[in-house]
Amino acid sequence: MDEDWPTHGWPAAAYGQEKAYVERALDVFERDHSGIRVVRLRPGFVFKREAATEQRRLFGGPFLPNALIRRGLIPVVPDHPLLRLQAVHAADVGQAYRLAVTRQVTGAFNIAADPVIDPRTLADLLDARLVRVPAALLRGALAAAWRMRLVPTAPDLLDMVLRVPLMDTTRARAELGWTPEHTAVDAVRELLEGIRTGADADTPPLAAETSGPARTREFSTGVGKRP
């Protein structure tokens, strides 16, 4: 879908609500400040090696062993036709922001690299076997793990992912002049390698020390909450 796709988000997921709120806030700003150039970037999932600890904290939780994230150790990947996402490397998103500032463009731009990350692509990265799983079973398993506080990812987020349309990035390439240097597979591979090695960066959201020794702050503040 191109940039004209409705931006109401999936109302049951907080993440979708937040994105929709920002869109509405920008609508009001554009209406009240017609003389100011407004550019909206709508990226897919943004990954890089240094974000690995934060991504593991947000989506995997404290019980996920870093060493498990390597080829051959994860035996299966759930397969569902709507279980796919678009990814982009953080460096390429940075370039998109640079172009948005320096070029006289306005409006929204979808930002994502190719290819779409589907279960087959992820299974190839992990050298895992695909197992077809109905959406209801996927959601039920995630909901159970969420209620038991084993993972920080709420089932509402899965509901949103299964409903997110695939973005057409033609406008970003043609009008913004944006061309990613990394493929989506590169970005995901870098993230997975970063999780395996415990990569982080010297800023609290990304730093491993924020989790505390043996991830104690993640446990003490509650799985899924800000440590």
PDB file of C-alpha atoms in Angstrom:
ATOM      1  CA  MET A   1       0.000   0.000   0.000  1.00  0.00           C
ATOM      2  CA  ASP A   2       1.201   3.524  -0.700  1.00  0.00           C
ATOM      3  CA  GLU A   3       1.191   6.546   1.630  1.00  0.00           C
ATOM      4  CA  ASP A   4      -2.555   7.136   1.146  1.00  0.00           C
ATOM      5  CA  TRP A   5      -3.401   4.016   3.170  1.00  0.00           C
ATOM      6  CA  PRO A   6      -5.459   5.017   6.281  1.00  0.00           C
ATOM      7  CA  THR A   7      -3.312   5.554   9.382  1.00  0.00           C
ATOM      8  CA  HIS A   8      -5.815   4.632  12.086  1.00  0.00           C
ATOM      9  CA  GLY A   9      -3.688   1.718  13.278  1.00  0.00           C
ATOM     10  CA  TRP A  10      -4.898  -1.387  15.085  1.00  0.00           C
ATOM     11  CA  PRO A  11      -6.870   0.000  18.075  1.00  0.00           C
ATOM     12  CA  ALA A  12      -6.286  -2.982  20.372  1.00  0.00           C
ATOM     13  CA  ALA A  13      -2.485  -2.591  20.359  1.00  0.00           C
ATOM     14  CA  ALA A  14      -0.862   0.263  22.288  1.00  0.00           C
ATOM     15  CA  TYR A  15       1.908   0.463  19.704  1.00  0.00           C
ATOM     16  CA  GLY A  16      -0.615   1.053  16.928  1.00  0.00           C
ATOM     17  CA  GLN A  17      -2.501   3.588  19.025  1.00  0.00           C
ATOM     18  CA  GLU A  18       0.679   5.584  19.596  1.00  0.00           C
ATOM     19  CA  LYS A  19       1.517   5.687  15.886  1.00  0.00           C
ATOM     20  CA  ALA A  20      -2.023   6.782  15.011  1.00  0.00           C
ATOM     21  CA  TYR A  21      -1.870   9.505  17.677  1.00  0.00           C
ATOM     22  CA  VAL A  22       1.294  10.947  16.147  1.00  0.00           C
ATOM     23  CA  GLU A  23      -0.365  10.996  12.721  1.00  0.00           C
ATOM     24  CA  ARG A  24      -3.338  12.913  14.109  1.00  0.00           C
ATOM     25  CA  ALA A  25      -1.021  15.321  15.946  1.00  0.00           C
ATOM     26  CA  LEU A  26       0.781  16.027  12.674  1.00  0.00           C
ATOM     27  CA  ASP A  27      -2.545  16.542  10.921  1.00  0.00           C
ATOM     28  CA  VAL A  28      -3.399  19.274  13.425  1.00  0.00           C
ATOM     29  CA  PHE A  29       0.093  20.815  13.194  1.00  0.00           C
ATOM     30  CA  GLU A  30      -0.082  20.981   9.387  1.00  0.00           C
ATOM     31  CA  ARG A  31      -3.529  22.553   9.568  1.00  0.00           C
ATOM     32  CA  ASP A  32      -2.422  25.231  12.049  1.00  0.00           C
ATOM     33  CA  HIS A  33       1.056  25.918  10.561  1.00  0.00           C
ATOM     34  CA  SER A  34       0.597  25.912   6.817  1.00  0.00           C
ATOM     35  CA  GLY A  35       3.865  27.779   6.295  1.00  0.00           C
ATOM     36  CA  ILE A  36       5.999  25.032   7.820  1.00  0.00           C
ATOM     37  CA  ARG A  37       7.187  22.127   5.674  1.00  0.00           C
ATOM     38  CA  VAL A  38       6.198  18.818   7.278  1.00  0.00           C
ATOM     39  CA  VAL A  39       7.660  15.462   6.259  1.00  0.00           C
ATOM     40  CA  ARG A  40       6.512  12.158   7.759  1.00  0.00           C
ATOM     41  CA  LEU A  41       8.693   9.059   7.606  1.00  0.00           C
ATOM     42  CA  ARG A  42       6.934   5.739   8.181  1.00  0.00           C
ATOM     43  CA  PRO A  43       9.644   3.107   8.572  1.00  0.00           C
ATOM     44  CA  GLY A  44       9.260  -0.620   8.957  1.00  0.00           C
ATOM     45  CA  PHE A  45      10.975  -2.371  11.872  1.00  0.00           C
ATOM     46  CA  VAL A  46      14.312  -0.606  12.389  1.00  0.00           C
ATOM     47  CA  PHE A  47      17.241  -2.861  13.278  1.00  0.00           C
ATOM     48  CA  LYS A  48      20.991  -2.599  13.811  1.00  0.00           C
ATOM     49  CA  ARG A  49      23.563  -4.578  15.760  1.00  0.00           C
ATOM     50  CA  GLU A  50      23.833  -2.042  18.601  1.00  0.00           C
ATOM     51  CA  ALA A  51      20.077  -2.198  19.238  1.00  0.00           C
ATOM     52  CA  ALA A  52      20.194  -5.934  19.944  1.00  0.00           C
ATOM     53  CA  THR A  53      19.997  -5.765  23.740  1.00  0.00           C
ATOM     54  CA  GLU A  54      17.058  -3.376  23.670  1.00  0.00           C
ATOM     55  CA  GLN A  55      15.218  -5.446  21.050  1.00  0.00           C
ATOM     56  CA  ARG A  56      15.780  -8.615  23.070  1.00  0.00           C
ATOM     57  CA  ARG A  57      14.522  -6.819  26.179  1.00  0.00           C
ATOM     58  CA  LEU A  58      11.401  -5.519  24.420  1.00  0.00           C
ATOM     59  CA  PHE A  59      10.372  -8.617  22.492  1.00  0.00           C
ATOM     60  CA  GLY A  60      12.203 -11.595  23.975  1.00  0.00           C
ATOM     61  CA  GLY A  61      12.386 -10.726  27.659  1.00  0.00           C
ATOM     62  CA  PRO A  62      14.867 -11.728  30.364  1.00  0.00           C
ATOM     63  CA  PHE A  63      14.327 -15.474  29.953  1.00  0.00           C
ATOM     64  CA  LEU A  64      15.689 -15.580  26.389  1.00  0.00           C
ATOM     65  CA  PRO A  65      19.297 -16.854  26.384  1.00  0.00           C
ATOM     66  CA  ASN A  66      21.482 -14.874  24.002  1.00  0.00           C
ATOM     67  CA  ALA A  67      23.381 -17.994  22.989  1.00  0.00           C
ATOM     68  CA  LEU A  68      20.185 -19.575  21.674  1.00  0.00           C
ATOM     69  CA  ILE A  69      20.027 -17.091  18.799  1.00  0.00           C
ATOM     70  CA  ARG A  70      22.277 -18.910  16.367  1.00  0.00           C
ATOM     71  CA  ARG A  71      21.827 -21.058  13.290  1.00  0.00           C
ATOM     72  CA  GLY A  72      20.712 -24.576  14.060  1.00  0.00           C
ATOM     73  CA  LEU A  73      19.723 -24.065  17.698  1.00  0.00           C
ATOM     74  CA  ILE A  74      16.167 -22.876  17.080  1.00  0.00           C
ATOM     75  CA  PRO A  75      14.486 -25.951  15.546  1.00  0.00           C
ATOM     76  CA  VAL A  76      11.297 -24.467  14.085  1.00  0.00           C
ATOM     77  CA  VAL A  77       9.796 -21.209  12.872  1.00  0.00           C
ATOM     78  CA  PRO A  78       5.986 -20.845  12.912  1.00  0.00           C
ATOM     79  CA  ASP A  79       4.566 -20.476   9.430  1.00  0.00           C
ATOM     80  CA  HIS A  80       1.521 -18.322   8.717  1.00  0.00           C
ATOM     81  CA  PRO A  81       0.884 -16.355   5.474  1.00  0.00           C
ATOM     82  CA  LEU A  82       0.240 -13.081   7.350  1.00  0.00           C
ATOM     83  CA  LEU A  83       3.192 -13.447   9.706  1.00  0.00           C
ATOM     84  CA  ARG A  84       5.582 -11.153   7.832  1.00  0.00           C
ATOM     85  CA  LEU A  85       7.226  -7.810   8.381  1.00  0.00           C
ATOM     86  CA  GLN A  86       9.250  -5.149   6.636  1.00  0.00           C
ATOM     87  CA  ALA A  87      12.630  -4.227   8.052  1.00  0.00           C
ATOM     88  CA  VAL A  88      15.207  -1.533   7.440  1.00  0.00           C
ATOM     89  CA  HIS A  89      18.690  -0.841   8.798  1.00  0.00           C
ATOM     90  CA  ALA A  90      19.000   2.118  11.166  1.00  0.00           C
ATOM     91  CA  ALA A  91      21.745   3.663   9.018  1.00  0.00           C
ATOM     92  CA  ASP A  92      19.407   3.715   6.032  1.00  0.00           C
ATOM     93  CA  VAL A  93      16.656   5.307   8.116  1.00  0.00           C
ATOM     94  CA  GLY A  94      19.190   7.962   9.106  1.00  0.00           C
ATOM     95  CA  GLN A  95      19.852   8.659   5.444  1.00  0.00           C
ATOM     96  CA  ALA A  96      16.106   9.013   4.836  1.00  0.00           C
ATOM     97  CA  TYR A  97      15.895  11.623   7.603  1.00  0.00           C
ATOM     98  CA  ARG A  98      18.884  13.479   6.134  1.00  0.00           C
ATOM     99  CA  LEU A  99      17.192  13.609   2.746  1.00  0.00           C
ATOM    100  CA  ALA A 100      13.913  14.734   4.324  1.00  0.00           C
ATOM    101  CA  VAL A 101      15.718  17.673   5.933  1.00  0.00           C
ATOM    102  CA  THR A 102      17.858  18.703   2.982  1.00  0.00           C
ATOM    103  CA  ARG A 103      15.420  18.237   0.077  1.00  0.00           C
ATOM    104  CA  GLN A 104      12.342  20.344  -0.533  1.00  0.00           C
ATOM    105  CA  VAL A 105       9.834  17.535  -0.112  1.00  0.00           C
ATOM    106  CA  THR A 106       6.656  17.310   1.927  1.00  0.00           C
ATOM    107  CA  GLY A 107       4.230  14.655   3.006  1.00  0.00           C
ATOM    108  CA  ALA A 108       4.617  11.022   3.981  1.00  0.00           C
ATOM    109  CA  PHE A 109       7.218   8.511   2.838  1.00  0.00           C
ATOM    110  CA  ASN A 110       7.159   4.775   3.472  1.00  0.00           C
ATOM    111  CA  ILE A 111      10.651   3.545   4.408  1.00  0.00           C
ATOM    112  CA  ALA A 112      11.515  -0.157   4.128  1.00  0.00           C
ATOM    113  CA  ALA A 113      14.117  -2.326   2.467  1.00  0.00           C
ATOM    114  CA  ASP A 114      13.571  -5.433   0.383  1.00  0.00           C
ATOM    115  CA  PRO A 115      12.756  -8.261   0.719  1.00  0.00           C
ATOM    116  CA  VAL A 116       9.748  -8.730   2.979  1.00  0.00           C
ATOM    117  CA  ILE A 117      10.775 -10.884   5.952  1.00  0.00           C
ATOM    118  CA  ASP A 118       8.419 -13.862   5.910  1.00  0.00           C
ATOM    119  CA  PRO A 119       8.645 -17.150   7.828  1.00  0.00           C
ATOM    120  CA  ARG A 120      10.652 -18.793   5.021  1.00  0.00           C
ATOM    121  CA  THR A 121      13.250 -16.016   5.094  1.00  0.00           C
ATOM    122  CA  LEU A 122      13.554 -16.241   8.873  1.00  0.00           C
ATOM    123  CA  ALA A 123      13.777 -20.036   8.758  1.00  0.00           C
ATOM    124  CA  ASP A 124      16.623 -19.777   6.237  1.00  0.00           C
ATOM    125  CA  LEU A 125      18.465 -17.316   8.488  1.00  0.00           C
ATOM    126  CA  LEU A 126      18.128 -19.633  11.473  1.00  0.00           C
ATOM    127  CA  ASP A 127      18.516 -22.904   9.566  1.00  0.00           C
ATOM    128  CA  ALA A 128      15.176 -23.948  11.084  1.00  0.00           C
ATOM    129  CA  ARG A 129      12.214 -25.960   9.851  1.00  0.00           C
ATOM    130  CA  LEU A 130       8.902 -24.306   8.980  1.00  0.00           C
ATOM    131  CA  VAL A 131       5.830 -25.550  10.849  1.00  0.00           C
ATOM    132  CA  ARG A 132       2.410 -24.339   9.717  1.00  0.00           C
ATOM    133  CA  VAL A 133       0.557 -22.851  12.705  1.00  0.00           C
ATOM    134  CA  PRO A 134      -2.971 -21.354  12.735  1.00  0.00           C
ATOM    135  CA  ALA A 135      -3.221 -17.760  13.929  1.00  0.00           C
ATOM    136  CA  ALA A 136      -5.465 -18.783  16.839  1.00  0.00           C
ATOM    137  CA  LEU A 137      -2.826 -21.205  18.122  1.00  0.00           C
ATOM    138  CA  LEU A 138      -0.077 -18.615  17.747  1.00  0.00           C
ATOM    139  CA  ARG A 139      -2.090 -16.043  19.649  1.00  0.00           C
ATOM    140  CA  GLY A 140      -3.110 -18.532  22.336  1.00  0.00           C
ATOM    141  CA  ALA A 141       0.494 -19.556  23.002  1.00  0.00           C
ATOM    142  CA  LEU A 142       1.665 -15.940  23.145  1.00  0.00           C
ATOM    143  CA  ALA A 143      -1.259 -14.948  25.392  1.00  0.00           C
ATOM    144  CA  ALA A 144      -0.429 -17.782  27.799  1.00  0.00           C
ATOM    145  CA  ALA A 145       3.243 -16.769  27.946  1.00  0.00           C
ATOM    146  CA  TRP A 146       2.190 -13.136  28.436  1.00  0.00           C
ATOM    147  CA  ARG A 147      -0.156 -13.962  31.321  1.00  0.00           C
ATOM    148  CA  MET A 148       2.570 -16.056  32.958  1.00  0.00           C
ATOM    149  CA  ARG A 149       4.967 -13.068  32.583  1.00  0.00           C
ATOM    150  CA  LEU A 150       7.395 -15.155  30.556  1.00  0.00           C
ATOM    151  CA  VAL A 151       7.543 -12.717  27.625  1.00  0.00           C
ATOM    152  CA  PRO A 152       7.048  -8.940  27.389  1.00  0.00           C
ATOM    153  CA  THR A 153       5.153  -9.111  24.088  1.00  0.00           C
ATOM    154  CA  ALA A 154       1.383  -8.771  24.465  1.00  0.00           C
ATOM    155  CA  PRO A 155      -0.852 -10.818  22.140  1.00  0.00           C
ATOM    156  CA  ASP A 156      -2.413  -7.574  20.889  1.00  0.00           C
ATOM    157  CA  LEU A 157       0.886  -6.835  19.162  1.00  0.00           C
ATOM    158  CA  LEU A 158       0.618 -10.100  17.241  1.00  0.00           C
ATOM    159  CA  ASP A 159      -2.909  -9.126  16.218  1.00  0.00           C
ATOM    160  CA  MET A 160      -1.517  -5.884  14.832  1.00  0.00           C
ATOM    161  CA  VAL A 161       1.344  -7.568  12.956  1.00  0.00           C
ATOM    162  CA  LEU A 162      -1.088  -9.944  11.254  1.00  0.00           C
ATOM    163  CA  ARG A 163      -3.082  -6.932  10.004  1.00  0.00           C
ATOM    164  CA  VAL A 164      -0.321  -4.531   8.986  1.00  0.00           C
ATOM    165  CA  PRO A 165      -0.307  -3.908   5.208  1.00  0.00           C
ATOM    166  CA  LEU A 166       2.883  -4.155   3.200  1.00  0.00           C
ATOM    167  CA  MET A 167       4.213  -0.709   2.346  1.00  0.00           C
ATOM    168  CA  ASP A 168       5.033   0.462  -1.155  1.00  0.00           C
ATOM    169  CA  THR A 169       8.276   2.487  -0.997  1.00  0.00           C
ATOM    170  CA  THR A 170       8.160   3.828  -4.558  1.00  0.00           C
ATOM    171  CA  ARG A 171       7.648   7.447  -3.461  1.00  0.00           C
ATOM    172  CA  ALA A 172      10.664   7.402  -1.129  1.00  0.00           C
ATOM    173  CA  ARG A 173      12.892   6.129  -3.911  1.00  0.00           C
ATOM    174  CA  ALA A 174      11.520   8.375  -6.663  1.00  0.00           C
ATOM    175  CA  GLU A 175      10.848  11.675  -4.872  1.00  0.00           C
ATOM    176  CA  LEU A 176      13.033  11.538  -1.774  1.00  0.00           C
ATOM    177  CA  GLY A 177      15.906   9.944  -3.664  1.00  0.00           C
ATOM    178  CA  TRP A 178      16.305   7.260  -1.003  1.00  0.00           C
ATOM    179  CA  THR A 179      18.005   3.951  -1.758  1.00  0.00           C
ATOM    180  CA  PRO A 180      18.864   1.622   1.136  1.00  0.00           C
ATOM    181  CA  GLU A 181      22.408   0.261   1.280  1.00  0.00           C
ATOM    182  CA  HIS A 182      21.348  -2.733   3.372  1.00  0.00           C
ATOM    183  CA  THR A 183      18.727  -5.338   2.528  1.00  0.00           C
ATOM    184  CA  ALA A 184      16.071  -6.259   5.060  1.00  0.00           C
ATOM    185  CA  VAL A 185      17.828  -9.614   5.447  1.00  0.00           C
ATOM    186  CA  ASP A 186      21.087  -7.783   6.252  1.00  0.00           C
ATOM    187  CA  ALA A 187      19.317  -5.800   8.975  1.00  0.00           C
ATOM    188  CA  VAL A 188      17.716  -8.863  10.558  1.00  0.00           C
ATOM    189  CA  ARG A 189      20.909 -10.906  10.318  1.00  0.00           C
ATOM    190  CA  GLU A 190      22.844  -8.107  12.033  1.00  0.00           C
ATOM    191  CA  LEU A 191      20.247  -7.924  14.792  1.00  0.00           C
ATOM    192  CA  LEU A 192      20.295 -11.691  15.381  1.00  0.00           C
ATOM    193  CA  GLU A 193      24.091 -11.698  15.547  1.00  0.00           C
ATOM    194  CA  GLY A 194      23.937  -8.769  17.962  1.00  0.00           C
ATOM    195  CA  ILE A 195      21.524 -10.615  20.252  1.00  0.00           C
ATOM    196  CA  ARG A 196      23.723 -13.708  20.200  1.00  0.00           C
ATOM    197  CA  THR A 197      26.784 -11.690  21.254  1.00  0.00           C
ATOM    198  CA  GLY A 198      24.966  -9.328  23.621  1.00  0.00           C
ATOM    199  CA  ALA A 199      25.733  -6.216  21.557  1.00  0.00           C
ATOM    200  CA  ASP A 200      24.634  -2.861  22.934  1.00  0.00           C
ATOM    201  CA  ALA A 201      25.497   0.853  22.871  1.00  0.00           C
ATOM    202  CA  ASP A 202      26.419   3.500  25.432  1.00  0.00           C
ATOM    203  CA  THR A 203      22.962   4.970  25.991  1.00  0.00           C
ATOM    204  CA  PRO A 204      20.466   3.744  28.606  1.00  0.00           C
ATOM    205  CA  PRO A 205      17.807   2.294  26.256  1.00  0.00           C
ATOM    206  CA  LEU A 206      20.450   0.275  24.401  1.00  0.00           C
ATOM    207  CA  ALA A 207      22.952  -0.492  27.160  1.00  0.00           C
ATOM    208  CA  ALA A 208      23.132  -3.993  28.601  1.00  0.00           C
ATOM    209  CA  GLU A 209      24.000  -2.579  32.032  1.00  0.00           C
ATOM    210  CA  THR A 210      20.524  -1.034  32.181  1.00  0.00           C
ATOM    211  CA  SER A 211      19.161  -4.561  32.688  1.00  0.00           C
ATOM    212  CA  GLY A 212      21.318  -5.013  35.803  1.00  0.00           C
ATOM    213  CA  PRO A 213      23.522  -7.977  36.751  1.00  0.00           C
ATOM    214  CA  ALA A 214      22.030 -11.210  35.378  1.00  0.00           C
ATOM    215  CA  ARG A 215      19.103  -9.070  34.113  1.00  0.00           C
ATOM    216  CA  THR A 216      17.907  -8.519  37.692  1.00  0.00           C
ATOM    217  CA  ARG A 217      16.413  -5.102  36.929  1.00  0.00           C
ATOM    218  CA  GLU A 218      14.320  -6.626  34.165  1.00  0.00           C
ATOM    219  CA  PHE A 219      12.871  -9.094  36.678  1.00  0.00           C
ATOM    220  CA  SER A 220      12.451  -6.608  39.513  1.00  0.00           C
ATOM    221  CA  THR A 221      10.658  -4.007  37.417  1.00  0.00           C
ATOM    222  CA  GLY A 222       8.358  -6.552  35.782  1.00  0.00           C
ATOM    223  CA  VAL A 223       8.720  -8.362  32.463  1.00  0.00           C
ATOM    224  CA  GLY A 224       7.720  -6.037  29.673  1.00  0.00           C
ATOM    225  CA  LYS A 225       8.176  -2.836  31.664  1.00  0.00           C
ATOM    226  CA  ARG A 226      10.924  -0.233  31.357  1.00  0.00           C
ATOM    227  CA  PRO A 227      13.914  -1.418  33.483  1.00  0.00           C
TER     228      PRO A 227
END
